[in-house]
Amino acid sequence: MEFIVHELYEDIGACKGKAWCGTCHGAIVQGVNHIEDMSDGELKTLQGVSTVPQSRLACQIMLEDNLDGMIFKIIGAD
Ligand code: FES
């Protein structure tokens, strides 16, 4: 999420990465199998903000080598 804030959007991250606000909500376009499972907090927030399949909160995804090639579309900042 820090990469997204620095490079693309300044207006996301209202809860500062605690999975509460949903402003970093995004859809996974490619590479869904490379990300760890959701926490209960992320799942609860997504249930309130999303009807998009394969969506996640960017703040809950750690930037790691196994994400190489993944495509993620931010939709919470619209
Ligand atoms: S920054 Fe608030 S849910 Fe991700």
mmCIF file of N, CA, C and O and ligand atoms in Angstrom:
data_model
loop_
_atom_site.group_PDB
_atom_site.id
_atom_site.type_symbol
_atom_site.label_atom_id
_atom_site.label_comp_id
_atom_site.label_asym_id
_atom_site.label_seq_id
_atom_site.Cartn_x
_atom_site.Cartn_y
_atom_site.Cartn_z
ATOM 1 N N MET A 1 0.819 -1.183 0.000
ATOM 2 C CA MET A 1 0.000 0.000 0.000
ATOM 3 C C MET A 1 0.871 1.259 0.000
ATOM 4 O O MET A 1 0.524 2.244 -0.630
ATOM 5 N N GLU A 2 1.989 1.228 0.693
ATOM 6 C CA GLU A 2 2.859 2.401 0.707
ATOM 7 C C GLU A 2 3.331 2.747 -0.699
ATOM 8 O O GLU A 2 3.410 3.917 -1.070
ATOM 9 N N PHE A 3 3.618 1.736 -1.503
ATOM 10 C CA PHE A 3 4.006 1.975 -2.894
ATOM 11 C C PHE A 3 2.880 2.699 -3.627
ATOM 12 O O PHE A 3 3.115 3.671 -4.343
ATOM 13 N N ILE A 4 1.658 2.265 -3.449
ATOM 14 C CA ILE A 4 0.514 2.864 -4.141
ATOM 15 C C ILE A 4 0.334 4.315 -3.715
ATOM 16 O O ILE A 4 0.112 5.198 -4.539
ATOM 17 N N VAL A 5 0.446 4.597 -2.433
ATOM 18 C CA VAL A 5 0.278 5.959 -1.933
ATOM 19 C C VAL A 5 1.360 6.876 -2.498
ATOM 20 O O VAL A 5 1.082 7.994 -2.946
ATOM 21 N N HIS A 6 2.588 6.380 -2.533
ATOM 22 C CA HIS A 6 3.691 7.212 -3.023
ATOM 23 C C HIS A 6 3.636 7.419 -4.529
ATOM 24 O O HIS A 6 3.971 8.493 -5.026
ATOM 25 N N GLU A 7 3.199 6.404 -5.270
ATOM 26 C CA GLU A 7 3.284 6.462 -6.728
ATOM 27 C C GLU A 7 1.984 6.833 -7.438
ATOM 28 O O GLU A 7 2.031 7.356 -8.553
ATOM 29 N N LEU A 8 0.824 6.546 -6.832
ATOM 30 C CA LEU A 8 -0.417 6.678 -7.577
ATOM 31 C C LEU A 8 -1.492 7.523 -6.908
ATOM 32 O O LEU A 8 -2.107 8.374 -7.534
ATOM 33 N N TYR A 9 -1.799 7.248 -5.667
ATOM 34 C CA TYR A 9 -2.903 7.925 -4.990
ATOM 35 C C TYR A 9 -2.425 8.441 -3.642
ATOM 36 O O TYR A 9 -1.783 7.724 -2.898
ATOM 37 N N GLU A 10 -2.811 9.649 -3.321
ATOM 38 C CA GLU A 10 -2.476 10.181 -2.003
ATOM 39 C C GLU A 10 -3.642 10.059 -1.038
ATOM 40 O O GLU A 10 -3.462 10.203 0.166
ATOM 41 N N ASP A 11 -4.839 9.797 -1.567
ATOM 42 C CA ASP A 11 -6.040 9.848 -0.736
ATOM 43 C C ASP A 11 -6.510 8.503 -0.213
ATOM 44 O O ASP A 11 -7.671 8.362 0.166
ATOM 45 N N ILE A 12 -5.670 7.507 -0.200
ATOM 46 C CA ILE A 12 -6.088 6.238 0.381
ATOM 47 C C ILE A 12 -5.301 6.009 1.657
ATOM 48 O O ILE A 12 -4.291 6.646 1.913
ATOM 49 N N GLY A 13 -5.811 5.107 2.454
ATOM 50 C CA GLY A 13 -5.110 4.770 3.693
ATOM 51 C C GLY A 13 -5.623 5.511 4.906
ATOM 52 O O GLY A 13 -4.869 5.774 5.837
ATOM 53 N N ALA A 14 -6.908 5.817 4.927
ATOM 54 C CA ALA A 14 -7.475 6.593 6.041
ATOM 55 C C ALA A 14 -7.269 5.910 7.392
ATOM 56 O O ALA A 14 -7.099 6.579 8.403
ATOM 57 N N CYS A 15 -7.283 4.598 7.425
ATOM 58 C CA CYS A 15 -7.102 3.883 8.703
ATOM 59 C C CYS A 15 -5.642 3.517 8.941
ATOM 60 O O CYS A 15 -5.327 2.828 9.912
ATOM 61 N N LYS A 16 -4.780 3.954 8.062
ATOM 62 C CA LYS A 16 -3.323 3.719 8.165
ATOM 63 C C LYS A 16 -2.963 2.235 8.187
ATOM 64 O O LYS A 16 -2.114 1.794 8.951
ATOM 65 N N GLY A 17 -3.659 1.479 7.346
ATOM 66 C CA GLY A 17 -3.292 0.075 7.156
ATOM 67 C C GLY A 17 -3.861 -0.902 8.154
ATOM 68 O O GLY A 17 -3.366 -2.023 8.270
ATOM 69 N N LYS A 18 -4.935 -0.536 8.845
ATOM 70 C CA LYS A 18 -5.529 -1.429 9.853
ATOM 71 C C LYS A 18 -6.706 -2.249 9.311
ATOM 72 O O LYS A 18 -7.385 -2.919 10.078
ATOM 73 N N ALA A 19 -6.976 -2.153 8.003
ATOM 74 C CA ALA A 19 -8.057 -2.909 7.360
ATOM 75 C C ALA A 19 -9.428 -2.464 7.837
ATOM 76 O O ALA A 19 -10.368 -3.251 7.864
ATOM 77 N N TRP A 20 -9.600 -1.207 8.158
ATOM 78 C CA TRP A 20 -10.884 -0.709 8.644
ATOM 79 C C TRP A 20 -11.627 0.156 7.629
ATOM 80 O O TRP A 20 -12.849 0.177 7.607
ATOM 81 N N CYS A 21 -10.920 0.940 6.795
ATOM 82 C CA CYS A 21 -11.592 1.977 6.008
ATOM 83 C C CYS A 21 -12.006 1.531 4.599
ATOM 84 O O CYS A 21 -12.964 2.054 4.053
ATOM 85 N N GLY A 22 -11.275 0.645 3.985
ATOM 86 C CA GLY A 22 -11.590 0.176 2.642
ATOM 87 C C GLY A 22 -11.135 1.108 1.532
ATOM 88 O O GLY A 22 -11.393 0.836 0.359
ATOM 89 N N THR A 23 -10.451 2.200 1.834
ATOM 90 C CA THR A 23 -10.012 3.114 0.774
ATOM 91 C C THR A 23 -8.924 2.502 -0.100
ATOM 92 O O THR A 23 -8.712 2.953 -1.217
ATOM 93 N N CYS A 24 -8.258 1.474 0.375
ATOM 94 C CA CYS A 24 -7.212 0.818 -0.415
ATOM 95 C C CYS A 24 -7.746 -0.434 -1.115
ATOM 96 O O CYS A 24 -6.976 -1.255 -1.583
ATOM 97 N N HIS A 25 -9.057 -0.514 -1.200
ATOM 98 C CA HIS A 25 -9.710 -1.660 -1.821
ATOM 99 C C HIS A 25 -9.290 -1.814 -3.282
ATOM 100 O O HIS A 25 -9.315 -0.862 -4.043
ATOM 101 N N GLY A 26 -8.920 -3.017 -3.648
ATOM 102 C CA GLY A 26 -8.505 -3.258 -5.017
ATOM 103 C C GLY A 26 -8.956 -4.618 -5.508
ATOM 104 O O GLY A 26 -9.332 -5.487 -4.717
ATOM 105 N N ALA A 27 -8.951 -4.762 -6.823
ATOM 106 C CA ALA A 27 -9.301 -6.030 -7.444
ATOM 107 C C ALA A 27 -8.043 -6.683 -8.001
ATOM 108 O O ALA A 27 -7.237 -6.018 -8.634
ATOM 109 N N ILE A 28 -7.915 -7.937 -7.752
ATOM 110 C CA ILE A 28 -6.784 -8.682 -8.292
ATOM 111 C C ILE A 28 -7.143 -9.125 -9.703
ATOM 112 O O ILE A 28 -8.102 -9.845 -9.916
ATOM 113 N N VAL A 29 -6.376 -8.644 -10.654
ATOM 114 C CA VAL A 29 -6.622 -8.963 -12.065
ATOM 115 C C VAL A 29 -5.854 -10.221 -12.460
ATOM 116 O O VAL A 29 -6.340 -11.043 -13.230
ATOM 117 N N GLN A 30 -4.659 -10.372 -11.897
ATOM 118 C CA GLN A 30 -3.824 -11.542 -12.214
ATOM 119 C C GLN A 30 -2.942 -11.858 -11.012
ATOM 120 O O GLN A 30 -2.414 -10.967 -10.366
ATOM 121 N N GLY A 31 -2.842 -13.132 -10.671
ATOM 122 C CA GLY A 31 -1.922 -13.553 -9.634
ATOM 123 C C GLY A 31 -2.553 -13.800 -8.280
ATOM 124 O O GLY A 31 -1.880 -13.746 -7.263
ATOM 125 N N VAL A 32 -3.838 -14.094 -8.248
ATOM 126 C CA VAL A 32 -4.540 -14.257 -6.980
ATOM 127 C C VAL A 32 -3.945 -15.350 -6.097
ATOM 128 O O VAL A 32 -3.967 -15.250 -4.882
ATOM 129 N N ASN A 33 -3.393 -16.357 -6.674
ATOM 130 C CA ASN A 33 -2.875 -17.479 -5.893
ATOM 131 C C ASN A 33 -1.554 -17.178 -5.203
ATOM 132 O O ASN A 33 -1.060 -17.991 -4.449
ATOM 133 N N HIS A 34 -0.992 -16.004 -5.425
ATOM 134 C CA HIS A 34 0.303 -15.673 -4.847
ATOM 135 C C HIS A 34 0.207 -14.920 -3.525
ATOM 136 O O HIS A 34 1.204 -14.573 -2.940
ATOM 137 N N ILE A 35 -1.005 -14.633 -3.073
ATOM 138 C CA ILE A 35 -1.186 -13.808 -1.875
ATOM 139 C C ILE A 35 -1.685 -14.667 -0.720
ATOM 140 O O ILE A 35 -2.459 -15.595 -0.897
ATOM 141 N N GLU A 36 -1.226 -14.304 0.468
ATOM 142 C CA GLU A 36 -1.653 -15.013 1.672
ATOM 143 C C GLU A 36 -3.159 -14.873 1.879
ATOM 144 O O GLU A 36 -3.784 -13.953 1.373
ATOM 145 N N ASP A 37 -3.735 -15.745 2.690
ATOM 146 C CA ASP A 37 -5.160 -15.705 2.990
ATOM 147 C C ASP A 37 -5.519 -14.421 3.739
ATOM 148 O O ASP A 37 -4.684 -13.802 4.376
ATOM 149 N N MET A 38 -6.805 -14.089 3.675
ATOM 150 C CA MET A 38 -7.290 -12.882 4.354
ATOM 151 C C MET A 38 -7.408 -13.090 5.861
ATOM 152 O O MET A 38 -7.769 -14.166 6.314
ATOM 153 N N SER A 39 -7.180 -12.001 6.582
ATOM 154 C CA SER A 39 -7.453 -12.009 8.018
ATOM 155 C C SER A 39 -8.960 -11.797 8.216
ATOM 156 O O SER A 39 -9.669 -11.377 7.299
ATOM 157 N N ASP A 40 -9.441 -12.058 9.411
ATOM 158 C CA ASP A 40 -10.855 -11.823 9.714
ATOM 159 C C ASP A 40 -11.206 -10.342 9.555
ATOM 160 O O ASP A 40 -12.288 -10.003 9.079
ATOM 161 N N GLY A 41 -10.281 -9.455 9.935
ATOM 162 C CA GLY A 41 -10.530 -8.020 9.817
ATOM 163 C C GLY A 41 -10.672 -7.577 8.376
ATOM 164 O O GLY A 41 -11.557 -6.786 8.039
ATOM 165 N N GLU A 42 -9.816 -8.082 7.509
ATOM 166 C CA GLU A 42 -9.904 -7.734 6.094
ATOM 167 C C GLU A 42 -11.203 -8.262 5.499
ATOM 168 O O GLU A 42 -11.895 -7.553 4.774
ATOM 169 N N LEU A 43 -11.554 -9.481 5.828
ATOM 170 C CA LEU A 43 -12.786 -10.069 5.305
ATOM 171 C C LEU A 43 -14.001 -9.251 5.733
ATOM 172 O O LEU A 43 -14.881 -8.954 4.923
ATOM 173 N N LYS A 44 -14.042 -8.830 6.967
ATOM 174 C CA LYS A 44 -15.172 -8.041 7.480
ATOM 175 C C LYS A 44 -15.284 -6.706 6.746
ATOM 176 O O LYS A 44 -16.373 -6.291 6.357
ATOM 177 N N THR A 45 -14.161 -6.022 6.546
ATOM 178 C CA THR A 45 -14.183 -4.736 5.838
ATOM 179 C C THR A 45 -14.613 -4.922 4.392
ATOM 180 O O THR A 45 -15.441 -4.167 3.880
ATOM 181 N N LEU A 46 -14.093 -5.950 3.745
ATOM 182 C CA LEU A 46 -14.474 -6.185 2.343
ATOM 183 C C LEU A 46 -15.956 -6.506 2.198
ATOM 184 O O LEU A 46 -16.580 -6.121 1.211
ATOM 185 N N GLN A 47 -16.527 -7.173 3.164
ATOM 186 C CA GLN A 47 -17.960 -7.477 3.091
ATOM 187 C C GLN A 47 -18.795 -6.203 3.095
ATOM 188 O O GLN A 47 -19.894 -6.175 2.566
ATOM 189 N N GLY A 48 -18.251 -5.127 3.683
ATOM 190 C CA GLY A 48 -18.965 -3.861 3.731
ATOM 191 C C GLY A 48 -18.754 -2.963 2.532
ATOM 192 O O GLY A 48 -19.528 -2.050 2.291
ATOM 193 N N VAL A 49 -17.703 -3.203 1.753
ATOM 194 C CA VAL A 49 -17.386 -2.284 0.657
ATOM 195 C C VAL A 49 -17.374 -2.926 -0.724
ATOM 196 O O VAL A 49 -17.312 -2.223 -1.718
ATOM 197 N N SER A 50 -17.442 -4.235 -0.805
ATOM 198 C CA SER A 50 -17.169 -4.857 -2.101
ATOM 199 C C SER A 50 -18.180 -5.888 -2.558
ATOM 200 O O SER A 50 -18.636 -6.711 -1.778
ATOM 201 N N THR A 51 -18.488 -5.799 -3.839
ATOM 202 C CA THR A 51 -19.183 -6.886 -4.510
ATOM 203 C C THR A 51 -18.293 -7.411 -5.633
ATOM 204 O O THR A 51 -18.732 -8.182 -6.462
ATOM 205 N N VAL A 52 -17.048 -6.946 -5.631
ATOM 206 C CA VAL A 52 -16.101 -7.318 -6.678
ATOM 207 C C VAL A 52 -15.424 -8.639 -6.318
ATOM 208 O O VAL A 52 -14.849 -8.766 -5.239
ATOM 209 N N PRO A 53 -15.498 -9.629 -7.206
ATOM 210 C CA PRO A 53 -14.797 -10.881 -6.900
ATOM 211 C C PRO A 53 -13.282 -10.690 -6.893
ATOM 212 O O PRO A 53 -12.759 -9.823 -7.584
ATOM 213 N N GLN A 54 -12.608 -11.475 -6.102
ATOM 214 C CA GLN A 54 -11.143 -11.437 -5.997
ATOM 215 C C GLN A 54 -10.637 -10.064 -5.571
ATOM 216 O O GLN A 54 -9.643 -9.565 -6.091
ATOM 217 N N SER A 55 -11.347 -9.435 -4.661
ATOM 218 C CA SER A 55 -10.854 -8.146 -4.205
ATOM 219 C C SER A 55 -10.127 -8.306 -2.876
ATOM 220 O O SER A 55 -10.362 -9.240 -2.118
ATOM 221 N N ARG A 56 -9.225 -7.359 -2.618
ATOM 222 C CA ARG A 56 -8.420 -7.367 -1.390
ATOM 223 C C ARG A 56 -8.172 -5.930 -0.948
ATOM 224 O O ARG A 56 -8.389 -4.992 -1.697
ATOM 225 N N LEU A 57 -7.672 -5.813 0.258
ATOM 226 C CA LEU A 57 -7.220 -4.515 0.759
ATOM 227 C C LEU A 57 -5.714 -4.452 0.553
ATOM 228 O O LEU A 57 -4.980 -5.307 1.064
ATOM 229 N N ALA A 58 -5.265 -3.436 -0.167
ATOM 230 C CA ALA A 58 -3.831 -3.329 -0.473
ATOM 231 C C ALA A 58 -2.982 -3.258 0.789
ATOM 232 O O ALA A 58 -1.858 -3.754 0.813
ATOM 233 N N CYS A 59 -3.529 -2.684 1.844
ATOM 234 C CA CYS A 59 -2.742 -2.534 3.079
ATOM 235 C C CYS A 59 -2.459 -3.873 3.754
ATOM 236 O O CYS A 59 -1.610 -3.947 4.640
ATOM 237 N N GLN A 60 -3.134 -4.911 3.331
ATOM 238 C CA GLN A 60 -2.955 -6.219 3.948
ATOM 239 C C GLN A 60 -2.062 -7.135 3.113
ATOM 240 O O GLN A 60 -1.867 -8.301 3.453
ATOM 241 N N ILE A 61 -1.540 -6.609 2.015
ATOM 242 C CA ILE A 61 -0.685 -7.395 1.141
ATOM 243 C C ILE A 61 0.752 -6.916 1.270
ATOM 244 O O ILE A 61 1.063 -5.765 0.967
ATOM 245 N N MET A 62 1.597 -7.767 1.760
ATOM 246 C CA MET A 62 3.005 -7.414 1.911
ATOM 247 C C MET A 62 3.708 -7.527 0.563
ATOM 248 O O MET A 62 3.446 -8.460 -0.200
ATOM 249 N N LEU A 63 4.562 -6.568 0.261
ATOM 250 C CA LEU A 63 5.304 -6.560 -0.994
ATOM 251 C C LEU A 63 6.448 -7.572 -0.897
ATOM 252 O O LEU A 63 7.443 -7.341 -0.218
ATOM 253 N N GLU A 64 6.277 -8.720 -1.573
ATOM 254 C CA GLU A 64 7.246 -9.803 -1.501
ATOM 255 C C GLU A 64 7.533 -10.333 -2.903
ATOM 256 O O GLU A 64 6.761 -10.098 -3.837
ATOM 257 N N ASP A 65 8.605 -11.073 -3.032
ATOM 258 C CA ASP A 65 9.020 -11.599 -4.334
ATOM 259 C C ASP A 65 7.942 -12.435 -5.011
ATOM 260 O O ASP A 65 7.811 -12.425 -6.231
ATOM 261 N N ASN A 66 7.140 -13.152 -4.234
ATOM 262 C CA ASN A 66 6.146 -14.033 -4.847
ATOM 263 C C ASN A 66 4.997 -13.269 -5.510
ATOM 264 O O ASN A 66 4.161 -13.853 -6.181
ATOM 265 N N LEU A 67 4.976 -11.937 -5.362
ATOM 266 C CA LEU A 67 3.950 -11.128 -6.026
ATOM 267 C C LEU A 67 4.382 -10.668 -7.410
ATOM 268 O O LEU A 67 3.615 -10.018 -8.113
ATOM 269 N N ASP A 68 5.591 -11.023 -7.802
ATOM 270 C CA ASP A 68 6.101 -10.612 -9.104
ATOM 271 C C ASP A 68 5.153 -11.077 -10.203
ATOM 272 O O ASP A 68 4.778 -12.247 -10.260
ATOM 273 N N GLY A 69 4.718 -10.155 -11.051
ATOM 274 C CA GLY A 69 3.813 -10.472 -12.145
ATOM 275 C C GLY A 69 2.347 -10.267 -11.811
ATOM 276 O O GLY A 69 1.487 -10.349 -12.675
ATOM 277 N N MET A 70 2.069 -9.977 -10.577
ATOM 278 C CA MET A 70 0.677 -9.771 -10.169
ATOM 279 C C MET A 70 0.160 -8.437 -10.688
ATOM 280 O O MET A 70 0.897 -7.445 -10.730
ATOM 281 N N ILE A 71 -1.107 -8.402 -11.085
ATOM 282 C CA ILE A 71 -1.744 -7.167 -11.530
ATOM 283 C C ILE A 71 -2.901 -6.873 -10.581
ATOM 284 O O ILE A 71 -3.760 -7.724 -10.348
ATOM 285 N N PHE A 72 -2.911 -5.643 -10.041
ATOM 286 C CA PHE A 72 -3.846 -5.247 -8.991
ATOM 287 C C PHE A 72 -4.439 -3.905 -9.356
ATOM 288 O O PHE A 72 -3.725 -2.935 -9.560
ATOM 289 N N LYS A 73 -5.760 -3.804 -9.459
ATOM 290 C CA LYS A 73 -6.418 -2.554 -9.831
ATOM 291 C C LYS A 73 -7.055 -1.925 -8.593
ATOM 292 O O LYS A 73 -7.900 -2.541 -7.945
ATOM 293 N N ILE A 74 -6.637 -0.699 -8.276
ATOM 294 C CA ILE A 74 -7.188 -0.012 -7.107
ATOM 295 C C ILE A 74 -8.568 0.532 -7.473
ATOM 296 O O ILE A 74 -8.717 1.279 -8.433
ATOM 297 N N ILE A 75 -9.585 0.204 -6.687
ATOM 298 C CA ILE A 75 -10.941 0.694 -6.958
ATOM 299 C C ILE A 75 -11.506 1.474 -5.777
ATOM 300 O O ILE A 75 -12.494 2.156 -5.919
ATOM 301 N N GLY A 76 -10.876 1.385 -4.630
ATOM 302 C CA GLY A 76 -11.377 2.080 -3.450
ATOM 303 C C GLY A 76 -11.166 3.575 -3.494
ATOM 304 O O GLY A 76 -11.822 4.324 -2.780
ATOM 305 N N ALA A 77 -10.251 4.057 -4.298
ATOM 306 C CA ALA A 77 -9.942 5.483 -4.350
ATOM 307 C C ALA A 77 -10.787 6.222 -5.379
ATOM 308 O O ALA A 77 -10.661 7.425 -5.515
ATOM 309 N N ASP A 78 -11.681 5.532 -6.080
ATOM 310 C CA ASP A 78 -12.508 6.177 -7.104
ATOM 311 C C ASP A 78 -13.538 7.108 -6.476
ATOM 312 O O ASP A 78 -14.017 6.949 -5.426
HETATM 313 S S1 FES B 1 -5.755 1.529 4.512
HETATM 314 FE FE1 FES B 1 -7.669 1.337 5.447
HETATM 315 S S2 FES B 1 -8.332 -0.592 4.778
HETATM 316 FE FE2 FES B 1 -6.399 -0.409 3.903
#
